[in-house]
Amino acid sequence: MKSKIPQFLAFISGVVILVAAFIPHTPFGMFEETLTNWFMIISSFAILLGQSSLIQSNLAKISQKAPDWKYHIATLVSFGAMLIFGLLWGMENTPGILGQGEKIAENLGAKPFDYLFEYAFMPLSSTMFSLLAFYIASAAYRAFIFKTFESNLLLITAVIVMLGRTSFATVLTSWIPDSLHFLRLPELTDFIMQYPNTAAQRAILISAALGVVGASLRIILGIERSYLGGDK
Amino acid sequence: MKNLHLILLFLLIGIFAFATSEGTETYTAEDAPWDDGTAVLHRWNLSAKWEFLSLQKADSLGVYQEIFNEFSPSGQFKETGLNPDTKYQYRLVAYNKERSDSTSLFSETTTQQQWFAMNKLPLLILLVIVCSSVLYYILSARKGKELFIRRISGLDSIDEAIGRATEKGKPILFVPGISDLGDIQTIAALNILNQVAMKSAEYGTEILVPCRFSMVMSAARETVKDGYLKAGKPDAYKEDNIFYVTDDQFGFVAGVDGIMLRELPAANFFLGAFWAESLILAETGFTTGAIQTAGTGQPHQLPFFVVSCDYTLIGEELYAASAYLSRDPQQLGSLKGQDFGKLLTIILILAGIIAEIAGLGWFKNFFEGVF
Amino acid sequence: MAELMKTIGIWLSAYFTLSIFSFLYKDNPFYKLAEQIFVGLSAAYWLVYTIYNILIPNLFNKLFTDFANNWILLIPMVLGIMMLMRMFPKLEWVSRYPMAIMIGTTAAIAMLLSFQSDFLSQIAATIVNPFKFSSPVDIVGTILIIIGTICGIYFFYFSKKPEGFYKIPSKVGIWFLMVSFGASFGYTVMARISLLIGRLDFLLRDWLHIIK
Amino acid sequence: MSNDINLTKTLRERRIIFLLLVLAVAIPIIFPLGLKTHSTPLTEKAFELIESTPAGSPVIISFDYDPSTVTELQPMAIAIIEHAWRKNHKIIAMAMWPQGSQMADMAFAEVQKKFGEEKVYGVDYVNLGYKPGGMVIIQAMGRNLKTVFPKDTAMIDYDDIPILKNIKTIKEIKYVVSLSAGDPGLRDWIMTANGKFGIPVAGGTTAVSAPGFLPYVNDQNQLSGLLGGLKAAAEYELLLGYEGTASRGMNPQSVAHIFILMLIVAGNIRVWRNRKKEKMAKEVKNG
C-alpha cells in the first residue's frame, strides 16, 4: 500500500503532462499549469529538506565527536550568521523581517547578507574550482601520454583545439596560403568543432534521449521504483 | 516588326505584373492552427509603394490599438497571449513616409481551441514506436527470453587486471563514483562491483572500496559480500575494506589519492558518476602504474579517463555493462528497446538523406512537424 | 566607514582565497576551515533564497492576502511538508507521495522535451543533402557529420557483435567520439585556466594593487 | 620504503608544476602581451540575434550560474546586457540557480555605470529572481508568467511592473539568452523555450560544456549562437568595440595554454626516455 499510492501518483502526473502536450483543448492545459506550479512549491520544500539534513548531519558529527568535528562548528556558525542576516534584512532589493536595514547597509557598504556573499562566498566558491587548473597542469605532465591510436587521436585534437583557441594561433599559421586557408589553426579548430565534434555529440544526444525515454517510461508505468527507496 | 511584338509583350507582362501586385494587396488574420486558442496568425502582402505599416487590434470599445509595426512587403506575425474562443477584429494600415497616402485592410477571426496538436503527430508516432519496443523487450525479458547483448570490451580487462594484482600481491581499488545511491550510474557501478568482487574472491586478492556516502557504503558492503558468497569464499570477506571517507568532494579525492600512493593497488576501477575529480584520480592512478578501468555517463569527464586509463566504458557502455552482468530484465529489456530505437534512427537518417538528394523535401519536413 | 569595511572585505576574500590554495601544498587546517565555512554559507544562501524568492511570493503571500482564490495552494503546501518528513526515519514513507508527483512530472516533461530536441530535431538536422553546398569544406564537413552521427550511434548499439563488416562502423564511431573528446578536453583546459585567471586577477589587482 | 620515495617524488613534482602554472598565468596578467583575438561564427551568430531584434522587444536573460564560474560567465552577462540596452531591449532577468539572482544585480550595476545610470528599473529591466525546477518551470512560464513570478526581487507585484504590462506568457518574449554553468541551464531553455514554444535561444556557457551544445547549432536553429568560455566573451567584447575583463584575460589564457602544451610534450619525452632505458636494461639483462 505504501508504495502503490505513490506509484499511482507518479502515473497520474505523468499522464496529465503527456496528454496536455498533445491535446491543447481545455481543461488539459489547466491541469498541466496547476501541476507545474505545484511542482515549484514542492521542490522548494525539497531544497529546505536538503539544507536541513545537511545541518542535521553536521550536528551529528559534532555530537559524536567525529574526526575533525571542530570544523563542523564553523559550518554551523557561518550557516547561522548568513541565515540570520538574510532573514532580518533581506538581500539586494528584497526586504527582510526588519525591512531594508538602510543604516547597517550604509556603514557596511552593503547589506550584511550581500557583504558575506561578496567577500566570503564568492572567493571561496570560485577559488575552490580554480584548484582544477593546477590538477590539469599536473596531469598534462604525468598522464597525458601518447599510447593507443584512439587516445592519440584524442590528444592530437586536444592540442589543435588548445592552440587554436589562443591568440597565438592566428600568428603561427598566417603563412599558410589563402587557397589552403582551412588549414590555419583557428579555422581548423572551428572545422573540428563544427563537424566531427558535432557528429559525435549528436550521436551521444540521440542515444541519451532514447535512454531518457526508456527511464521515464519505466517510472511513469511504475516498473522502475528505485526512487521510492528501501523497497527491495 | 518583331521588335514591336517583343515590346508589346513586355508591356503586357509589365502591366499584368503591376496589376497583380496591386490587386493582391492582401491581409488576413487567422486563428493559429493546432493550438490552445491563444494565438492569431497575421499574414500580409503589400505593394512596393508602402514603406511603413501598423497592425492594429480593436479593443473592447472598438478603438484600434497598434500591436505591431515592423514593415516588410510581405510577411507574417504571430500574436500570442489571446483568450480562446473570442472574436477579434484587426486593421492593417500601410502608409508612406509622409503619410500622404495610406491604405487600410481589415480582417477578423475567432480563436479556437483544438483537440489535437497536429504538428506534434511525428513526435507522437515515433514516441509510441520507441516506447512500445522498450515495453515489448522488458516483458520478453521478464518471461525469461534470452536477449543478446554484446560483451563490452572494457569488461575484458577485469580478469587481466585482477590477475595482475594477484601476481604482484597488491590490492584492487574500486571507486563507485561520487554520487549517492539515487543515481543510476552508482547502481550500475555496484552491479559491476559485484562481478569484480566475485573475481577477486576467486583469485584471493583484496578489494578496497572507498565510498563518499554512507548509503553507498552499506550497499557496496552487501554487494561485495554477495560476490564473495558467489565465489564460495564468504570467510575471506572483510567488511572494513569497504569504508566511508568523507562527504566532501575534494576531501574524498584527497583521501583516495592517499590510498593509491600508500597501498599502490595494482588495478584501479573508477566506475560511476564522476565530475571534476576524475582527472585527479586518473592521474594519480596512472603514476602508480596500476591497470586502470574507468567508466562514467558524464561526457565531460570521459576525455580524462580515456587518456589516462587503460580501458574506458564510454557513456551508455556503463549501463550496458551493468545490464550484461546483472541480467536484470528491466535493465536488459530497456537497453534492447533503446537499441531498436537506435537502429530506427540510423535507417531514418539514411532514408532521409536519400530523399533529400532525390529532392523529396516532405521527408525532412515531416520531422519538423510541417506537412 | 563603508570604505574601511570594503578594505576589510577584500582582505577577507584574500584570506579565503589563499586558504583554499593552501590545499595545493597539502591538506591543512586553513583549508578545512575555509571549506566548512563555504558549506555553511552556501546552505544558508539556498535557504534564504528559497524562502524569499519562492515560499513567500508564490505560496504564503498568496495564501495570506487572497485565501479565497488560492486555497488550492494548501495542497502543494501539505505535500511540501510531507516532503520534509524524510528527515524522520519513521515517517520517511510519507515523503514518497510528493516525491512520486515530482518524479512523475519530471519524467513526462523530460521524455517529451528531450525526444523532441535531442531525437527528432537532431535527426532532422542530420538529414541534409551534402551536395547542395558549393564550398568543398561544407560538403566534406556535412558528409563527416552524417558518417560520424550514424557510426557514433552504431557504437552505442549493443545488439550485434562487432565482427567482420560490423566492426567498421563501430570503429569509425569511436574515432569520431575520440575527436570530440579531444575537443572537449581542449575546452576544459581552457575553462579551468580561466577560473585561475579570475582568482589571480583578484589577488594582483584588488588585493595587492600590483596592476591597475 | 620505496612507497615513501614514490610519494615524496610525486608530491615534489606536483608542487613545482603548480608553481610554474601560477607564474605562467600571473606574469602575463602583470605584463600584458597585447594579444588580440578575432571573432568566430558562433559568437557572431549570437551577436546577430540581438542586433536584429527590434527596439523595445521584451527579452529574457537567465542567470544560470554561481560565483564559481564568474570569470567566464560574468563578462558575457555584462556584454549581453550592454548590447541589449544599446538596442533598447527590455531585459527581464531571472535565475535558475539561486546565486544567479545576485550575479544579475552585479552585472546590471556594472553596465549601469557605462550608461550613466540612465536605465530605469522596472522600465528598462527587471530582476524576477530565482525559481527552482528547470524545464518544468519554463513550461509553466509558457502557460502563465505571473503565476510563476508573482513578484520581482524587490517584492513589487507583477502587475505593477511597467515592463511586464503586455506580457502574459513566455511566448511574447523575443529571445532568451541563458548564461549557463550546468544543470539546470541552457539545455532546459533549448528544449522548452525553443523546442516547445519556438522562441530563439542563444547561450553563453563555460568552455567545459560548449562542445556538447554544438549539435543544437543547426539549420533547425535550436540554438541561435553560442558563447563558449572566456575566449567567446572576449570576442563579444570585440564585436561591441570595447576591451573588458575577458579581453584582458586572453593574455594569460594564451600563455597558459602554451604552458600546458609544453607540459604534455615534456611528459611524453620523459615517458619515452624511461621506456628506452627500461628496454636497454632488459637487453643488457638478457645479454
PDB file of N, CA and C in Angstrom, chain A residues 82-102 104-105 111-114, chain C residues 48-49 51-53 56, chain D residues 153-155:
ATOM      1  N   MET A  82      24.743  33.699   8.168  1.00  0.00           N
ATOM      2  CA  MET A  82      24.188  34.050   6.857  1.00  0.00           C
ATOM      3  C   MET A  82      22.671  33.986   6.893  1.00  0.00           C
ATOM      4  N   LEU A  83      22.156  32.950   7.545  1.00  0.00           N
ATOM      5  CA  LEU A  83      20.701  32.764   7.598  1.00  0.00           C
ATOM      6  C   LEU A  83      20.048  33.921   8.346  1.00  0.00           C
ATOM      7  N   ILE A  84      20.608  34.256   9.506  1.00  0.00           N
ATOM      8  CA  ILE A  84      20.000  35.316  10.321  1.00  0.00           C
ATOM      9  C   ILE A  84      20.075  36.655   9.592  1.00  0.00           C
ATOM     10  N   PHE A  85      21.244  36.988   9.048  1.00  0.00           N
ATOM     11  CA  PHE A  85      21.363  38.252   8.296  1.00  0.00           C
ATOM     12  C   PHE A  85      20.339  38.307   7.172  1.00  0.00           C
ATOM     13  N   GLY A  86      20.227  37.216   6.456  1.00  0.00           N
ATOM     14  CA  GLY A  86      19.310  37.165   5.326  1.00  0.00           C
ATOM     15  C   GLY A  86      17.872  37.357   5.772  1.00  0.00           C
ATOM     16  N   LEU A  87      17.499  36.654   6.841  1.00  0.00           N
ATOM     17  CA  LEU A  87      16.115  36.732   7.286  1.00  0.00           C
ATOM     18  C   LEU A  87      15.798  38.120   7.828  1.00  0.00           C
ATOM     19  N   LEU A  88      16.748  38.718   8.556  1.00  0.00           N
ATOM     20  CA  LEU A  88      16.452  40.006   9.196  1.00  0.00           C
ATOM     21  C   LEU A  88      16.380  41.154   8.190  1.00  0.00           C
ATOM     22  N   TRP A  89      17.405  41.262   7.330  1.00  0.00           N
ATOM     23  CA  TRP A  89      17.434  42.442   6.463  1.00  0.00           C
ATOM     24  C   TRP A  89      17.298  42.131   4.972  1.00  0.00           C
ATOM     25  N   GLY A  90      17.113  40.869   4.667  1.00  0.00           N
ATOM     26  CA  GLY A  90      16.966  40.503   3.254  1.00  0.00           C
ATOM     27  C   GLY A  90      18.266  40.662   2.497  1.00  0.00           C
ATOM     28  N   MET A  91      18.161  40.609   1.151  1.00  0.00           N
ATOM     29  CA  MET A  91      19.355  40.770   0.335  1.00  0.00           C
ATOM     30  C   MET A  91      19.030  41.632  -0.868  1.00  0.00           C
ATOM     31  N   GLU A  92      20.022  42.311  -1.394  1.00  0.00           N
ATOM     32  CA  GLU A  92      19.842  43.198  -2.555  1.00  0.00           C
ATOM     33  C   GLU A  92      18.603  44.063  -2.370  1.00  0.00           C
ATOM     34  N   ASN A  93      17.618  43.946  -3.264  1.00  0.00           N
ATOM     35  CA  ASN A  93      16.418  44.774  -3.139  1.00  0.00           C
ATOM     36  C   ASN A  93      15.370  44.176  -2.207  1.00  0.00           C
ATOM     37  N   THR A  94      15.546  42.901  -1.885  1.00  0.00           N
ATOM     38  CA  THR A  94      14.498  42.229  -1.122  1.00  0.00           C
ATOM     39  C   THR A  94      14.542  42.635   0.342  1.00  0.00           C
ATOM     40  N   PRO A  95      13.419  43.114   0.882  1.00  0.00           N
ATOM     41  CA  PRO A  95      13.395  43.473   2.292  1.00  0.00           C
ATOM     42  C   PRO A  95      13.293  42.240   3.171  1.00  0.00           C
ATOM     43  N   GLY A  96      13.826  42.324   4.394  1.00  0.00           N
ATOM     44  CA  GLY A  96      13.724  41.216   5.342  1.00  0.00           C
ATOM     45  C   GLY A  96      12.690  41.524   6.409  1.00  0.00           C
ATOM     46  N   ILE A  97      12.758  40.773   7.505  1.00  0.00           N
ATOM     47  CA  ILE A  97      11.772  40.973   8.571  1.00  0.00           C
ATOM     48  C   ILE A  97      11.875  42.388   9.136  1.00  0.00           C
ATOM     49  N   LEU A  98      13.112  42.895   9.281  1.00  0.00           N
ATOM     50  CA  LEU A  98      13.300  44.240   9.843  1.00  0.00           C
ATOM     51  C   LEU A  98      13.405  45.299   8.740  1.00  0.00           C
ATOM     52  N   GLY A  99      12.907  44.991   7.564  1.00  0.00           N
ATOM     53  CA  GLY A  99      12.962  45.973   6.481  1.00  0.00           C
ATOM     54  C   GLY A  99      14.272  45.919   5.725  1.00  0.00           C
ATOM     55  N   GLN A 100      14.661  47.039   5.167  1.00  0.00           N
ATOM     56  CA  GLN A 100      15.829  47.053   4.292  1.00  0.00           C
ATOM     57  C   GLN A 100      17.152  47.254   5.036  1.00  0.00           C
ATOM     58  N   GLY A 101      17.099  47.634   6.314  1.00  0.00           N
ATOM     59  CA  GLY A 101      18.325  47.828   7.088  1.00  0.00           C
ATOM     60  C   GLY A 101      19.249  48.875   6.497  1.00  0.00           C
ATOM     61  N   GLU A 102      18.695  50.029   6.152  1.00  0.00           N
ATOM     62  CA  GLU A 102      19.475  51.076   5.480  1.00  0.00           C
ATOM     63  C   GLU A 102      20.701  51.493   6.295  1.00  0.00           C
ATOM     64  N   ILE A 104      22.549  49.938   8.594  1.00  0.00           N
ATOM     65  CA  ILE A 104      23.643  48.968   8.578  1.00  0.00           C
ATOM     66  C   ILE A 104      24.297  48.959   7.199  1.00  0.00           C
ATOM     67  N   ALA A 105      23.448  48.976   6.172  1.00  0.00           N
ATOM     68  CA  ALA A 105      23.963  48.930   4.811  1.00  0.00           C
ATOM     69  C   ALA A 105      24.871  50.123   4.544  1.00  0.00           C
ATOM     70  N   LYS A 111      24.269  45.308   2.340  1.00  0.00           N
ATOM     71  CA  LYS A 111      23.553  44.585   3.390  1.00  0.00           C
ATOM     72  C   LYS A 111      24.457  43.484   3.917  1.00  0.00           C
ATOM     73  N   PRO A 112      24.315  43.109   5.186  1.00  0.00           N
ATOM     74  CA  PRO A 112      25.224  42.088   5.744  1.00  0.00           C
ATOM     75  C   PRO A 112      25.243  40.812   4.910  1.00  0.00           C
ATOM     76  N   PHE A 113      24.077  40.385   4.447  1.00  0.00           N
ATOM     77  CA  PHE A 113      23.989  39.165   3.643  1.00  0.00           C
ATOM     78  C   PHE A 113      24.822  39.312   2.363  1.00  0.00           C
ATOM     79  N   ASP A 114      24.662  40.457   1.710  1.00  0.00           N
ATOM     80  CA  ASP A 114      25.392  40.699   0.467  1.00  0.00           C
ATOM     81  C   ASP A 114      26.886  40.843   0.718  1.00  0.00           C
TER      82      ASP A 114
ATOM     83  N   VAL C  48      17.780  30.948   2.365  1.00  0.00           N
ATOM     84  CA  VAL C  48      17.228  32.304   2.359  1.00  0.00           C
ATOM     85  C   VAL C  48      16.555  32.585   1.019  1.00  0.00           C
ATOM     86  N   TYR C  49      17.199  32.189  -0.066  1.00  0.00           N
ATOM     87  CA  TYR C  49      16.602  32.456  -1.376  1.00  0.00           C
ATOM     88  C   TYR C  49      15.331  31.647  -1.598  1.00  0.00           C
ATOM     89  N   ILE C  51      13.252  30.788   0.676  1.00  0.00           N
ATOM     90  CA  ILE C  51      12.183  31.424   1.450  1.00  0.00           C
ATOM     91  C   ILE C  51      11.723  32.717   0.776  1.00  0.00           C
ATOM     92  N   TYR C  52      12.669  33.603   0.451  1.00  0.00           N
ATOM     93  CA  TYR C  52      12.281  34.924  -0.049  1.00  0.00           C
ATOM     94  C   TYR C  52      11.866  34.924  -1.514  1.00  0.00           C
ATOM     95  N   ASN C  53      12.413  34.016  -2.294  1.00  0.00           N
ATOM     96  CA  ASN C  53      12.090  34.053  -3.722  1.00  0.00           C
ATOM     97  C   ASN C  53      10.965  33.115  -4.124  1.00  0.00           C
ATOM     98  N   ILE C  56       7.670  32.716   0.029  1.00  0.00           N
ATOM     99  CA  ILE C  56       6.866  33.904   0.364  1.00  0.00           C
ATOM    100  C   ILE C  56       6.027  34.375  -0.820  1.00  0.00           C
TER     101      ILE C  56
ATOM    102  N   THR D 153      12.270  40.659  -7.345  1.00  0.00           N
ATOM    103  CA  THR D 153      13.102  40.512  -6.147  1.00  0.00           C
ATOM    104  C   THR D 153      12.909  41.657  -5.165  1.00  0.00           C
ATOM    105  N   ALA D 154      12.371  42.787  -5.634  1.00  0.00           N
ATOM    106  CA  ALA D 154      12.121  43.890  -4.701  1.00  0.00           C
ATOM    107  C   ALA D 154      10.716  43.780  -4.110  1.00  0.00           C
ATOM    108  N   MET D 155      10.072  42.641  -4.325  1.00  0.00           N
ATOM    109  CA  MET D 155       8.730  42.367  -3.804  1.00  0.00           C
ATOM    110  C   MET D 155       7.661  43.286  -4.403  1.00  0.00           C
TER     111      MET D 155
END
